[in-house]
Tab-separated table of C-alpha atoms in Angstrom:
chain	number	residue	atom	x	y	z
A	1	MET	CA	14.722	-17.083	-8.464
A	2	LYS	CA	12.150	-14.512	-9.203
A	3	LYS	CA	11.732	-13.499	-12.518
A	4	ILE	CA	11.229	-9.630	-12.583
A	5	VAL	CA	10.042	-7.904	-15.700
A	6	THR	CA	10.133	-3.966	-15.312
A	7	VAL	CA	7.676	-1.880	-17.375
A	8	GLY	CA	8.721	1.517	-17.595
A	9	VAL	CA	5.958	3.545	-18.459
A	10	ALA	CA	5.800	6.831	-19.940
A	11	ALA	CA	3.150	8.709	-17.859
A	12	PHE	CA	4.530	12.249	-18.118
A	13	LEU	CA	2.260	15.091	-18.325
A	14	VAL	CA	2.372	16.665	-21.862
A	15	ALA	CA	3.770	19.848	-19.873
A	16	CYS	CA	6.610	17.688	-18.396
A	17	ALA	CA	7.530	15.901	-21.789
A	18	SER	CA	11.098	17.398	-21.521
A	19	SER	CA	11.696	15.912	-18.176
A	20	GLU	CA	14.989	14.173	-17.764
A	21	VAL	CA	13.774	10.917	-16.823
A	22	THR	CA	15.408	9.149	-20.075
A	23	THR	CA	13.091	5.839	-19.558
A	24	VAL	CA	10.355	7.782	-20.894
A	25	SER	CA	9.425	8.731	-24.221
A	26	PRO	CA	5.742	9.976	-25.146
A	27	ASP	CA	5.271	9.778	-28.776
A	28	SER	CA	4.471	12.545	-31.058
A	29	LYS	CA	0.462	12.565	-30.209
A	30	GLY	CA	1.277	12.685	-26.397
A	31	GLN	CA	0.492	9.124	-26.152
A	32	TYR	CA	2.955	6.875	-23.453
A	33	GLN	CA	4.390	4.085	-24.214
A	34	ALA	CA	5.100	0.916	-22.119
A	35	ILE	CA	9.073	-0.027	-22.338
A	36	LEU	CA	9.216	-3.364	-21.056
A	37	ASP	CA	12.941	-4.519	-19.764
A	38	SER	CA	13.713	-7.507	-18.155
A	39	LYS	CA	16.711	-10.245	-17.622
A	40	TYR	CA	14.565	-12.595	-18.031
A	41	PRO	CA	13.120	-13.051	-21.714
A	42	ARG	CA	10.998	-15.851	-20.965
A	43	LEU	CA	8.898	-13.662	-18.732
A	44	LEU	CA	9.052	-10.847	-21.215
A	45	THR	CA	7.048	-12.939	-23.845
A	46	ASP	CA	4.371	-14.334	-21.027
A	47	ILE	CA	3.335	-11.100	-19.609
A	48	THR	CA	3.007	-7.878	-21.893
A	49	ALA	CA	1.498	-4.744	-20.942
A	50	GLN	CA	-1.581	-4.009	-23.074
A	51	ALA	CA	-2.670	-0.405	-22.515
A	52	VAL	CA	-0.869	2.411	-20.545
A	53	ARG	CA	-3.607	5.328	-19.391
A	54	GLN	CA	-3.017	8.061	-17.216
A	55	ARG	CA	-4.778	11.439	-15.929
A	56	VAL	CA	-4.424	14.014	-13.690
A	57	SER	CA	-7.389	14.623	-11.373
A	58	ALA	CA	-6.676	17.630	-8.739
A	59	GLY	CA	-3.386	17.644	-9.455
A	60	LEU	CA	-2.707	14.078	-8.807
A	61	LEU	CA	-1.431	11.508	-11.275
A	62	MET	CA	-3.536	8.618	-11.686
A	63	ALA	CA	-1.910	5.442	-13.319
A	64	SER	CA	-3.898	2.489	-14.934
A	65	VAL	CA	-1.944	-0.468	-16.902
A	66	ASP	CA	-3.434	-3.388	-18.615
A	67	ILE	CA	-1.411	-6.651	-17.608
A	68	LYS	CA	-2.051	-9.910	-20.129
A	69	ASN	CA	-0.909	-13.111	-19.235
A	70	GLU	CA	-0.096	-14.560	-22.918
A	71	ASP	CA	0.808	-17.885	-21.689
A	72	LEU	CA	-1.977	-20.880	-21.335
A	73	SER	CA	-1.361	-21.415	-17.750
A	74	ARG	CA	-2.371	-19.298	-14.566
A	75	LYS	CA	0.483	-16.828	-13.491
A	76	ASP	CA	0.733	-15.666	-9.726
A	77	LEU	CA	2.224	-12.444	-9.916
A	78	GLN	CA	2.885	-9.258	-7.757
A	79	TYR	CA	2.860	-5.300	-9.073
A	80	LYS	CA	4.373	-2.556	-6.925
A	81	PHE	CA	3.991	1.235	-8.702
A	82	LEU	CA	7.034	3.686	-8.103
A	83	TRP	CA	6.508	7.124	-8.656
A	84	PHE	CA	8.846	9.850	-9.553
A	85	ASP	CA	9.093	13.702	-9.857
A	86	ARG	CA	10.350	15.786	-12.562
A	87	ASP	CA	13.960	15.600	-11.172
A	88	GLY	CA	14.046	11.744	-11.158
A	89	PHE	CA	13.551	11.094	-7.416
A	90	GLU	CA	11.329	8.910	-6.371
A	91	VAL	CA	8.264	10.067	-4.064
A	92	GLN	CA	7.618	8.537	-1.019
A	93	PRO	CA	10.032	5.009	-1.659
A	94	ASP	CA	8.033	2.092	-0.034
A	95	GLY	CA	4.859	3.909	-0.176
A	96	ARG	CA	3.134	1.457	-2.380
A	97	PRO	CA	2.952	-2.180	-1.592
A	98	TRP	CA	3.861	-5.365	-3.894
A	99	THR	CA	0.092	-6.320	-4.549
A	100	PRO	CA	-0.574	-10.099	-5.528
A	101	LEU	CA	-2.423	-10.514	-8.666
A	102	SER	CA	-3.316	-13.603	-10.366
A	103	LEU	CA	-4.291	-13.778	-14.047
A	104	LEU	CA	-5.878	-17.318	-15.725
A	105	GLY	CA	-4.399	-18.087	-18.913
A	106	GLU	CA	-4.964	-15.309	-21.500
A	107	GLU	CA	-6.507	-13.167	-18.838
A	108	THR	CA	-6.284	-9.319	-19.159
A	109	LYS	CA	-6.474	-7.311	-15.989
A	110	ALA	CA	-6.205	-3.669	-15.042
A	111	VAL	CA	-4.316	-2.492	-12.450
A	112	GLN	CA	-4.159	1.247	-11.160
A	113	ALA	CA	-3.025	3.467	-8.595
A	114	VAL	CA	-2.999	7.164	-7.775
A	115	ALA	CA	0.267	9.069	-7.199
A	116	PRO	CA	0.657	10.095	-3.341
A	117	GLN	CA	1.743	13.607	-4.091
A	118	SER	CA	0.915	16.437	-6.469
A	119	ASN	CA	4.896	16.750	-7.578
A	120	VAL	CA	4.876	13.174	-9.397
A	121	VAL	CA	5.251	13.584	-13.271
A	122	THR	CA	6.243	9.977	-14.096
A	123	PHE	CA	5.565	6.307	-12.869
A	124	LYS	CA	6.905	2.720	-13.315
A	125	ILE	CA	5.548	-0.640	-12.572
A	126	GLN	CA	7.363	-3.434	-11.572
A	127	ILE	CA	6.127	-6.969	-12.122
A	128	GLU	CA	7.518	-10.272	-10.634
A	129	GLU	CA	6.144	-13.629	-10.402
A	130	ARG	CA	5.349	-15.186	-7.225
B	1	MET	CA	41.139	-43.634	5.619
B	2	ASN	CA	41.203	-45.405	8.454
B	3	LYS	CA	38.366	-45.138	11.382
B	4	ARG	CA	40.146	-42.880	13.643
B	5	GLN	CA	40.664	-40.434	10.679
B	6	TRP	CA	37.058	-40.887	10.075
B	7	MET	CA	36.013	-40.297	13.288
B	8	MET	CA	38.382	-36.849	13.446
B	9	ALA	CA	37.034	-35.473	10.315
B	10	ALA	CA	33.787	-36.039	11.374
B	11	VAL	CA	34.104	-34.266	14.604
B	12	ALA	CA	36.114	-31.427	12.666
B	13	ALA	CA	33.033	-30.966	10.480
B	14	GLY	CA	30.718	-30.568	13.418
B	15	THR	CA	32.823	-28.045	14.830
B	16	LEU	CA	32.907	-26.106	11.824
B	17	THR	CA	29.171	-26.422	11.072
B	18	MET	CA	28.439	-25.148	14.719
B	19	THR	CA	30.771	-22.154	14.779
B	20	GLY	CA	29.673	-21.102	11.455
B	21	CYS	CA	26.169	-21.646	13.041
B	22	ALA	CA	26.929	-19.098	15.948
B	23	ALA	CA	29.019	-16.496	13.495
B	24	ASN	CA	26.354	-16.534	11.151
B	25	PRO	CA	22.737	-16.545	12.902
B	26	ALA	CA	19.829	-16.342	10.143
B	27	ILE	CA	18.537	-12.889	10.641
B	28	GLN	CA	17.634	-11.130	7.613
B	29	TYR	CA	16.054	-7.923	7.041
B	30	GLY	CA	13.249	-8.313	4.435
B	31	ASP	CA	11.012	-5.776	2.218
B	32	ALA	CA	8.485	-4.543	4.295
B	33	THR	CA	6.162	-3.973	1.457
B	34	ALA	CA	6.868	-7.564	-0.349
B	35	VAL	CA	3.764	-9.984	-0.181
B	36	GLU	CA	3.437	-12.124	2.756
B	37	THR	CA	1.675	-15.357	2.379
B	38	THR	CA	2.649	-16.822	5.851
B	39	THR	CA	-0.637	-18.005	7.039
B	40	THR	CA	-4.518	-17.326	5.780
B	41	GLY	CA	-4.723	-14.491	8.865
B	42	PHE	CA	-4.698	-10.753	8.461
B	43	GLY	CA	-1.228	-9.676	7.425
B	44	SER	CA	0.800	-6.899	6.710
B	45	THR	CA	-0.016	-7.383	2.971
B	46	ASP	CA	-3.692	-6.962	3.510
B	47	LEU	CA	-3.380	-3.925	5.588
B	48	GLN	CA	-1.130	-1.869	2.971
B	49	MET	CA	-3.395	-3.104	0.138
B	50	ILE	CA	-6.858	-2.047	2.159
B	51	ALA	CA	-5.173	1.555	3.132
B	52	ALA	CA	-3.624	1.818	-0.913
B	53	LYS	CA	-7.318	1.343	-2.129
B	54	MET	CA	-8.873	3.394	0.446
B	55	VAL	CA	-6.588	6.483	-0.094
B	56	ASP	CA	-6.799	5.944	-4.045
B	57	ASP	CA	-10.420	5.929	-3.831
B	58	MET	CA	-10.945	9.035	-1.552
B	59	LEU	CA	-8.483	11.502	-3.632
B	60	MET	CA	-10.221	10.560	-7.238
B	61	PHE	CA	-13.756	10.490	-5.888
B	62	PRO	CA	-15.264	13.358	-8.237
B	63	PRO	CA	-16.942	15.596	-4.969
B	64	LEU	CA	-14.192	14.893	-2.770
B	65	VAL	CA	-11.456	16.226	-5.881
B	66	GLU	CA	-13.667	19.253	-6.057
B	67	MET	CA	-14.022	19.946	-2.212
B	68	THR	CA	-10.117	19.715	-1.792
B	69	ALA	CA	-9.332	21.933	-4.882
B	70	LYS	CA	-9.052	24.882	-2.874
B	71	ARG	CA	-9.362	24.236	0.765
B	72	ARG	CA	-7.774	21.301	3.137
B	73	PRO	CA	-10.898	19.989	5.124
B	74	VAL	CA	-10.040	18.734	8.810
B	75	MET	CA	-11.132	15.253	9.743
B	76	PHE	CA	-10.642	13.352	12.412
B	77	VAL	CA	-10.559	9.279	12.756
B	78	ASP	CA	-12.958	7.077	14.780
B	79	SER	CA	-12.381	3.684	15.280
B	80	ILE	CA	-12.601	0.786	13.097
B	81	LYS	CA	-15.197	-1.932	14.335
B	82	ASN	CA	-13.281	-5.186	14.077
B	83	LYS	CA	-16.068	-7.961	13.759
B	84	THR	CA	-13.611	-10.594	12.366
B	85	THR	CA	-12.938	-13.364	14.755
B	86	GLU	CA	-9.229	-12.025	14.614
B	87	HIS	CA	-7.285	-9.822	16.844
B	88	ILE	CA	-6.484	-6.981	14.249
B	89	ASP	CA	-5.156	-3.741	15.329
B	90	THR	CA	-7.155	-1.714	13.114
B	91	GLU	CA	-5.734	1.520	14.674
B	92	SER	CA	-2.935	0.832	12.562
B	93	ILE	CA	-4.471	0.453	9.394
B	94	THR	CA	-6.316	3.975	10.029
B	95	ASP	CA	-2.928	5.365	11.131
B	96	THR	CA	-1.327	4.398	7.385
B	97	ILE	CA	-4.664	5.691	5.907
B	98	SER	CA	-4.419	8.901	7.552
B	99	SER	CA	-0.778	9.458	7.142
B	100	LYS	CA	-0.877	9.008	3.100
B	101	LEU	CA	-4.062	11.686	3.041
B	102	LEU	CA	-2.584	14.248	4.924
B	103	ASN	CA	1.080	13.382	2.962
B	104	SER	CA	-1.100	13.907	-0.012
B	105	GLY	CA	-1.805	17.603	0.747
B	106	ARG	CA	-5.677	17.209	0.644
B	107	PHE	CA	-6.355	16.809	4.366
B	108	ARG	CA	-6.200	17.984	7.531
B	109	PHE	CA	-6.576	15.861	10.822
B	110	VAL	CA	-7.048	16.535	14.122
B	111	ASP	CA	-5.641	13.675	16.660
B	112	MET	CA	-8.031	12.563	19.208
B	113	THR	CA	-5.629	10.389	20.904
B	114	ALA	CA	-3.361	13.054	21.752
B	115	VAL	CA	-6.034	15.108	23.349
B	116	GLN	CA	-4.851	14.152	26.720
B	117	GLN	CA	-1.754	15.189	26.344
B	118	MET	CA	-2.256	18.319	24.904
B	119	ARG	CA	-4.411	19.387	27.712
B	120	ASP	CA	-1.994	18.663	30.110
B	121	GLN	CA	0.737	20.905	28.083
B	122	MET	CA	-1.824	23.566	27.862
B	123	ASP	CA	-2.374	23.303	31.684
B	124	PHE	CA	1.368	23.442	32.220
B	125	GLN	CA	1.615	26.901	30.005
B	126	GLN	CA	-1.000	28.407	31.366
B	127	SER	CA	-1.025	27.877	34.998
B	128	GLY	CA	2.517	26.212	35.661
B	129	GLY	CA	4.166	29.550	36.425
B	130	MET	CA	7.197	28.580	34.402
B	131	VAL	CA	6.095	29.570	30.945
B	132	ASP	CA	6.550	33.110	29.182
B	133	PRO	CA	2.668	33.828	28.835
B	134	SER	CA	3.623	35.780	25.930
B	135	THR	CA	4.586	32.312	24.266
B	136	ALA	CA	2.240	30.297	25.871
B	137	VAL	CA	-0.409	28.868	23.508
B	138	ARG	CA	-4.073	30.559	23.261
B	139	LEU	CA	-6.831	28.514	24.189
B	140	ARG	CA	-9.819	28.296	22.402
B	141	LYS	CA	-8.132	28.220	18.976
B	142	GLN	CA	-8.072	24.629	17.953
B	143	MET	CA	-9.997	23.831	14.789
B	144	GLY	CA	-12.910	21.553	15.047
B	145	ALA	CA	-13.540	18.643	12.560
B	146	GLU	CA	-15.626	18.873	9.634
B	147	PHE	CA	-15.583	15.285	8.858
B	148	MET	CA	-15.623	12.076	10.607
B	149	LEU	CA	-13.613	8.827	9.041
B	150	TYR	CA	-14.902	5.208	10.814
B	151	GLY	CA	-15.827	2.180	9.297
B	152	ASN	CA	-15.844	-1.599	9.412
B	153	MET	CA	-14.017	-4.851	9.186
B	154	SER	CA	-15.475	-8.054	8.745
B	155	SER	CA	-14.489	-11.594	7.380
B	156	ILE	CA	-16.388	-14.919	6.599
B	157	VAL	CA	-14.114	-17.897	7.238
B	158	LYS	CA	-15.090	-21.570	5.828
B	159	TYR	CA	-13.435	-24.688	5.911
B	160	ASN	CA	-13.872	-27.650	3.352
B	161	GLY	CA	-11.524	-30.680	4.750
B	162	SER	CA	-7.889	-28.925	4.545
B	163	VAL	CA	-8.752	-26.300	3.023
B	164	LYS	CA	-9.510	-22.642	4.622
B	165	ASP	CA	-10.998	-19.943	3.002
B	166	VAL	CA	-10.802	-16.338	4.334
B	167	TYR	CA	-12.850	-13.425	3.044
B	168	TYR	CA	-12.297	-9.727	4.566
B	169	LYS	CA	-14.224	-6.910	3.965
B	170	PHE	CA	-13.045	-3.920	4.962
B	171	THR	CA	-15.699	-0.606	4.207
B	172	LEU	CA	-14.497	3.014	4.880
B	173	LYS	CA	-16.941	5.919	5.623
B	174	LEU	CA	-16.410	9.848	5.584
B	175	THR	CA	-19.382	11.742	7.299
B	176	ASN	CA	-19.764	15.536	7.315
B	177	LEU	CA	-20.317	16.022	10.944
B	178	GLU	CA	-22.601	19.068	10.622
B	179	THR	CA	-25.042	17.936	8.188
B	180	GLY	CA	-24.677	14.351	8.853
B	181	ILE	CA	-24.662	13.161	5.343
B	182	LEU	CA	-22.406	10.355	4.326
B	183	GLU	CA	-20.018	11.861	1.876
B	184	TRP	CA	-18.123	9.085	0.491
B	185	SER	CA	-17.815	5.192	1.175
B	186	GLY	CA	-14.679	2.858	0.202
B	187	GLU	CA	-14.844	-1.001	-0.163
B	188	LYS	CA	-11.795	-3.604	-0.239
B	189	GLU	CA	-12.345	-6.970	-0.537
B	190	ILE	CA	-9.570	-9.855	-0.064
B	191	ARG	CA	-10.247	-13.374	-0.409
B	192	LYS	CA	-7.359	-15.882	0.814
B	193	THR	CA	-6.997	-19.314	0.659
B	194	GLY	CA	-5.004	-21.890	2.505
B	195	LYS	CA	-4.601	-25.625	2.614
B	196	LYS	CA	-2.868	-27.833	5.366
B	197	PRO	CA	-0.065	-29.782	4.537
B	198	THR	CA	-0.845	-33.626	4.505
B	199	PHE	CA	1.727	-34.474	6.746
B	200	GLY	CA	2.955	-31.923	9.758
B	201	LEU	CA	0.694	-29.355	11.513
C-alpha cells in the first residue's frame, strides 16, 4: 500500500492571508509554513519539507519546496502540486501530473511548479512513495 | 469426505470462480496523471512532465512575462520533429502545451489544423446563398500569428546486457515571425532505465 504524505503548504499572497482555506497558516512575518500530515508516521520521519518558497510573477504563483530524504536508503517518490483559489476550489484538477522523484540517502531536491492561472492563491504538494 | 463429495466440491468451486470472473471483469478506471512505468518507451507521464516543464518555463521567462503583462500575443504551433526511433504522437504534446498556455490567459493561438474547415465554412457563408449576409463573418479579419512554437524530440537508447537505458530530450522554441529572433527556448530531459526479467519475455 502506498504511503501518502500531504504537505499542506502555506502559499498565500500576503494580501490573501485571510483566506478561508484552513490548512494554511502564514506566520506574523508573512513566512509560509509546511504542514506535514500523513496516516503513516514512518513516512513523516523519512521525508521532510525543508523550505517552502513562493513568489508571484506576472500574476502567477510560483511554488518551490525542498524535499529531503532523512533516511540513509534511496527513496523512490512521486509528487503532485494542487492549486486552489481564494474560495478553496481546486483550480484545474488533474492539471498537474504525478512526477517521479528519486532521492538518495539524506539527499535534498527542490521541486517547483507554476500555477496554471492567476486566480490561484495557495497550493498543496502531495508526496507518495512509489 | 469421500471421493464423490470431493469431486462435487471441486466442480462447485470451479463454477463459482468462473461465474465470479464473468460478473466482475477486471477493468478499472485509473488516475490519468499517475506515474506510468509499464515500459521504457515514451509514455503518458513523459508527455505530461514535458508539457508541465515547458509551460512553467515559458510563463516564468522574464522577457515573456514583461511582454504578456499588457497583451496576449498570438502564436501558432508548428510541428515537433520526432527524431527518436519510436512512433510518438508529437501533436498530442503540443496540444497539451498550447491548451495550458491558452488557459493561463497569457497567450492566444491560431489553429492551423482547422484552416481548411474555416475556409469551407466561410465559403458557405459568403456564397452558399443560405446565410443572412448581415450575420456572415467578414473576410480578411483574422489575426496573423506573431510567434511560432516549434521543436524537436530526440532520444539515445543504449543496452548493456539485460539493462536498457533510454534518454529523451525535448526542445521547444519560440521565434518572432517578423524579426526571426528566437525569443525563448526550453528543454526537458528524461532518463528511463529498465531491466529485462531473468525469466519470461
